[in-house]
Amino acid sequence: WKAATDTVEANGWTALLIAAQNGHADVVRLLLEWKASIDTVEADGFTSLMIAAQNGHADVVGLLLEWKARVDVSSAKGFTPLLLAAQNGHRDVVRLLLEWKAAINTVEANGFTSLMLAAQNGHADVVRLLLEWKARIHAASAKGSTALMLAASNGHRDVVRLLLEWKAATDTVETNGWTALMFAAQNGHADVVRLLLEWKAAIDTVEAYGWTALMLAVRNGHTDVVRLLLENKAAVNVKTPNGPTALLLAALFGRLNSVELLVDRGALVDLADSDGFTPLMAAAQKGHLEVLRLLLEHDATVDAKSQAGDTALHDAARTGQIDVIRLLLEHGADVNVGGNNNCSPLLIAAGFGNVEIIELLLGQEASIDAQDNDGDTALHEAVYKGQFAAARTLMEHGADVNVANAIEWTPLMAAAQRGHVDIATLLVEKDAAVDVRENAGRTALSLAAEDGHVQIAQLLVDHSATVNVLDTESRTPLMRAAYRGHEEVVRLLLESNADVEATDGSGRSASMIARFNNRSNIVDIITAHEIEHPSANVDGTDSSGVARSPSKRSAVKQDWFLPSREIRKDKEPFSFGSFGKVYRGWWLSSRVVIKCVAVETESQRHAFQREARIWQKARHPNIVPFFGACDDSTPYSFVCEEATNGNLMNYLFREQKQGRSLVWRKLMEAALGLHFLHERHIVHSDLKCNQILVSKDGVAMLTDFGLSFNSEESSGEEEVVGAIRWKAPECIRKSKPSKPNFQSDVYSFGMCVVEAVTGAVPWGPLPDPVVKFHVTREKFLVRPPAFKSDAQWEFVRAMCAFDPSERLELVDAISQVRKFAEDEAVEERVRAFSGEAKLESEAVEGTE
C-alpha cells in the first residue's frame, strides 16, 4: 500500500503535500505512519515542510520535524521553510524551526535572509524573534539592500524603530548608493523619515547619480516629506551631475507646494541644469501656470537663456502653452528674443501652426518678418510645415511674402517644393513673385516640376511663370520633371510651350535626360508632342540629337551605372541570403558596401535595373546613400554606404542595454524616409525592421528596394509577395490580391512599430500560413505587453486597419510618431535627471 500513499497528481502533488497545505495534522500523521515519502517535492520544488511553514501550520511543521523532515531543504529559488515562514509572518513556525536548528542567515536567490523578508513585509514580531536568535542585522541582498532599507521603503515604522533599537546602521548604501532615508522619502513615508532623522540619518547623502532624499521626495510629490526634510535643514541647492536641483524638479513635475517650500528655504530660482535649463523654463514647457507665477513672483529671470539659446517663452511656444506665454509677456518677456538658431517665439509658433499664439505674439509687437540664422521667417516656417491657417494669419497681418532666406528661397518656393497647394494659392493671391530665383537658379516652377506637384505647376503657369527658365545647370522645369519621371507635369509644360529642344550644360535635352534615366513613358510623351508639333529636326533624330533606334537606345548607360573596374570587394562576405551576398569593399578610393545579386533571367535583369533606378532617385538623409550599380559583369552589384550600426532592431537592443530608449525617434526617421519615397511616387513594398539600417551617426535609413516600384509605372511581371507578417491583408489574400501601394506601406510601417516596440517580429512564433489565415480573416494580433500606452496601440491599429481606406495617411502617422518621439525625448530628460536610479524592486516572487 505504500505506493498508494505517494501517488502523484498532475502538478506533482501527493496526498502528504495536500494534507500539509491544508493543515490536517491527523492526516499527515496517518500518512507518515503509512510510510509516505516525507521529502517529495511538487512542481516548484516545495516539500511538505515548506508548504506547512508557508501556510503557518505549526502543528504540522512540528510533526514533520519529529519525523525527520529536512529543516533546511530549499526550493529551486532558494526558499527554505524558515524563509517562507518569516516572509508570511508566522511567528510560531519561525520559533519552532529555529528550535530545530534551522539556519537563520540562509538566503534565497536574490540574497534575502529571513530577517529581510520579515522586515520587508512588516512582521515586527518575527523581526524581534529573529534578532533575539542572532540574525545578522546588517546582511545585504544581491543589490545591497538591508532589512532597514526594506522596512523603510515599505513604510513599516514599527519594524524600522525595532531595527534601529538593535543598532541597525542608518546610512548603509545599496549598489546605487541609496540609503534607508532615500527609500522612505521616495515613497512618501513621512513617519519613517521623521524616525530616521531622529536617529541621525544623514540627510544630504547623494546616490550614484547625484540625487538626494529631498530630490526624490520632490519628484514624487510628497509635500509632507519635503517639508520635514527642509525643517531638518536639507540642502536645497544641491545639483546632480546633470545639473537639476530640487527646485527644477519641482517645477518640471508641477509640484506647486514643494516649489513654495523650497523658495521659502532659499532655493535659487535661476539655478539651471547642465543644459542651462532653469526652473522657469521647466514650468513654462510643461504648462504649470501656478508654478510659473510663483517663480516670477520670486524674481526668476524671465529671459534667461539655455545653452541652446532658448528662453521660457520659446519653450512655451513650442509646447503650445498660451496662458504661460500670456503670463510671461505680462512679466516683461522679450517677445522678439532670438533662441536656438536665432529663432524667435513667433517662428516656433508658426512652425507648430498655433494661430492663437501667433495672434497673441503679434498683438505684443512681435516682429513679423524677423529671420533666423538660416534667413527663414515665421511665414517660411509655416509653409515648411504645411500650416495653412498659420500662413494665412501671418499674411493677414502683413507678412512679407517675398522675403528670401539664406539660400534665396521665398515662401512660394517652399510651398512649391513641398506641394502645399492651398498655401501656394494664397501666396500668389498675395502677389508673391513667381519668377524669383534661389541660389541654384531655380524658380518656384522649377521646384514644383522637380517634385511632381502638377497642381502647383498649373497655378504658377496660370500666373505667368516663365516656363523655359534656366537654372545654374542650364536645366529647364521640363528637364527637371523629365528626370524625375513626372508625366503629368511634363504634359502640362509641353502644353505650355516648353522648349523640347533646349539642352543643359551637358548637351542633353529633356528627352535624352528621360532616356538616360529609363523614363520610357516620358520619352514617348515628348516624342508624341514633337510629332504633333514638328520642329526643325528632319534628320531622323529626336530633340536630343540621338537617333531613335533600339540599338542606339540600348547602348546608353544609365545614370546609376558604375563600371566593374572601379569596384573591388573584400574576399569574404559579411552577410548573405536568397538575394545573394553582401561584401565590404572599395569603390575607387572610398570604403563601401557591395551587394552582389545573381541575375540569370530577363525578368531578374529588369528587376535589378528597377531597383537601381529607384535607389538612384531616393536621395534623402533617411535612405541609405546609393553610389551606383554595376551590370557589366556577373554577379551584378549595388554599391552603397555602409550603415555601421547595423539594422534597427540590433541598434535598439544595444542602446536599450545602455539605458536609452530610442524607439520612437528612430521610427520617426524611418517614417520620413518612407514619406520621401511616397512623395516621389515610390512604393517600398517590403518594409520591415531589417530593411531599416542605422548609420554611424545613429540615423535610421531605409534600404532594400528589390520589391519597390514607381506607382506611376509597372511593378514588373514577377509576383513576389515578400515577408507575410508585415504585409497588408489586401496584398496577400487569395482572391484578387491588390498591388502594393502607399496604403499597404502604411500597414507595413505599423508592423514595424510593433517590431520596434516589442523587440520581436510581429505575430511572434506563429508560422506564416497561420499569420496569413488570421490577417486575411481580419483577426489582428493581440496587444503585446510592451505597449504600455493606449494611445500608441491605437496608433498601430489605425495604421493597420483592415480596410485600406480607413488607414491613417502617412503624413498623419508622421505627426503622431513625432509626438511619441518628443514624449520619449522628454522622458529621457527626466531619466537623465534621475540618473535612471529606480527604487530597488526587492519584492520576492510569490510562491504558488
Steps between C-alpha positions, in 0.01 A plus 500: 500500500798736531479576130146633542611752763751654256272522197576821310234713329556722194690782673721270704286507815477199729248434776757609761565832322127573481441414864794718606370793296160483665632447853347155555740373768312173560510414131870591484572272795301214344681533167839508671411186697421341165851593381412793275814655350563803721730698267312462171476836316228650283566678167664809658728291723300545823492221759223435751699685768543806278130508413393465864746773606383734225138460613572529872394151608723470807360161612568348158850654495575351841372161395707497180813601689445219748485266202841631383394735222803697380483834679717693251371350177472767227297556183637577155496871593678441826206521741528300822218435750639776724509754217140419405373520858680832559376651176140418593526607864445160667681566829420165666630310198816715491565426870443128446738485205767691689468256791563221248824677397383656174779711347398856584711687240429284195412707191268442206592567134496881536713492815214562746525360852208414727552829685485699177181327383330557834610866502386558144154368580464681833497199734643671811448203734691271264776762460536522878515120533767470230709772660478322833633189324797701368392559141754720317347846509735644234469218246447636148324363192664450162419865425620620837168550678488448875206420726485866604479619139223254418296595804550872429412461133171333589411740781516252790572748781487248786749274325729795425492607866573145614797466265638836609472396866704193407770729357424474128728736306293790365731608218593173331459530121389244242660454158357825358598695809151522649449516878199404710409870520494527120267202464263640761508848343440368149191311614359774719527330839524815713481318835793279401697801374440679831613195696819458294584867542449467876760224486739735319474361146714705261258732322708615200654173385506476120443176311698386197339752265511795738145488638420582863205395714356849449508467121330160515222631722453804275483296181227277640296780650533408867454850644494386863835326456643805321389722788648261756835481321519879465417545869798276567721726285531294184720680245271661243744595224684172449537414129534157341781447243237571232415818686139491623427630848204413719332823387545419132345157556210652691438740212530229237248273673267781604543457876368842602511443878856371479604800291358731765680315780829499310506868409406589857805302611734686267495297180663696217225560245738539205733208575509302173600149404800418280297595188415839645141387560350703786200430725309773315565327166388167642173646630441683171566192288260287702232766537510516880348848520484540877857377543607750235313781676666414832848495345443836333379645830834388642689690228586217263680644195233499233740512201768264629643289216590133490823374345309460174390863523131451575301681768188398692297679232648276230421189704141613553457579129637160408253315724201726429461646851309819421416588862865461589600728213247760610638493856862522382420798282321669791826462693707665228619209288667621178256402226774515234778326687710278276541140614660191352612588146374850582139386469248734659197362688288606202697275264450206734127564537465528122677169445258331740201673343369654820293791369387615844858538617602670174227759547595550865868556410418733213272694733803550722700644207687189397706573190307323227791479254779420747744246354693219664860414418382317186313809390160340552205704623189387682329473161775268374453280807124482453545408135764232569263325740190545284329713764236670283313683777825633644621615157167673432509674837852628439410630156190669638729678745726620219780244480733562207420224249818560301767497770779257407703287739874434499480275194261745331186290551175692527188363673351429156800284406461306824130445434575391143769254607290358787182471295280724718246606238275699732789706637650554155161626378477742789854626435442578132174671592712715733725590203791271577759528222485184286829535310741576783803267496673328790878460516500205259298698250175309549163671514186383674396333173832315479451367852138399444596323177791320663279362776201420285245743641286547192232715666758750618671496162162579339443778753837656420456470125158663535674786679749552216798309637782472244477146361847480343701655783854361532666421833875499568528155335318638195207273573141602436194397703424250222840336545448481877162335457635262234789394726259417781246331273204727579274432202220744579741784562678425170165510314407827668833663409483376142147642469645825639755525215801357683804484269569131428820583311669687782811325635672513837867561577582144391321540169203283599141585420202404714442195280860384533494552879185289519656226286819491710284447808287232335192718496356345187154642563645851509693437177177383336310809621765739366529308172123512450505872568778550243299310241197714569715814501781441244829673566795576274638149559436307176801271505341214693625613835298609804554825683797355682682447176499123550359280225183317600628145463494207743870434459591857584266499801648178637850640480422785735626445852272587787578779748546238770757295308844435653758305295619177660863614478427762767360249754703263718337284763665337800566128493225385736137619519367624834138420416309288256152376419276384218577825313876440496795616711607826660866605518698790630730639237620801303353725237799689366660626823185491715408227746153368411259207525448289189183292467546231237192342342464213257325606179416210272175594326366800315246566774779498758695747290199729480451470877866590560476805278173606663656483845801700377274766346294533814800510733673751272221752543449431870742760633400580857665504846277208605582276206827310476727701262527330162812546288401294198463152354695281262348274235798452267626188681352219706381499762329836471564727796367801689745737669394698803622651825540264795258545787750415771240480779321210331127452476247680717418213734862430588567871548200547730602194702852633549375843596249351743781312673668839544184634662367695199159464335509635145216301345271786398778734393643239264152412371451871433812503283387189315158655442661809347691276260178322403323833452778611268446187289125551487542864400696367204233241420713211622338209684753322721293180514732306733529710814616331821752580768789313341452730200559797731872550561678742731795712395818560694337821627195313627264606220234249388494442123284290268663253266427202273283610212489160330121488515449874464353667195381834371125526551472670162673207330460124488635308798633234273366159399638307794252427779719516809299545818774564756485441873144392584476627856570860396264489199163668476206258474390625160842409356506139623139392462440207269230660288602803294792619712573872470819644362710652783434870540551790738227370733659155521833667584325672792377161624855364475631798691246423772647151525846658524372699798389173663840346427697797635294541818490130589846403377350201317351435156124556473288194587792343687557127436184445292583347158443720194196297377329552836577873492357522149190309613436743783576819307289414196210428736545836671628365829769731637778401734443524876636814662857422612584584864778732380232749391444676833333799332143470370569784259796318344301179455204687349753662265611154383138392451431813296797434270408134466126539438379208289318738265772699316269802472481521881876498556688805615658707227878491531521874572257454790696199622818709495333765715411238762844338488654844544291549816602161638863578416478835679345329804779244490760777498335669796493170690869459425565846645309397813700178520818700459391715790441194713803318364271211430531409863179322581369364826646156541234245434566241763157345529553127491291313248209334667501130538218311348 
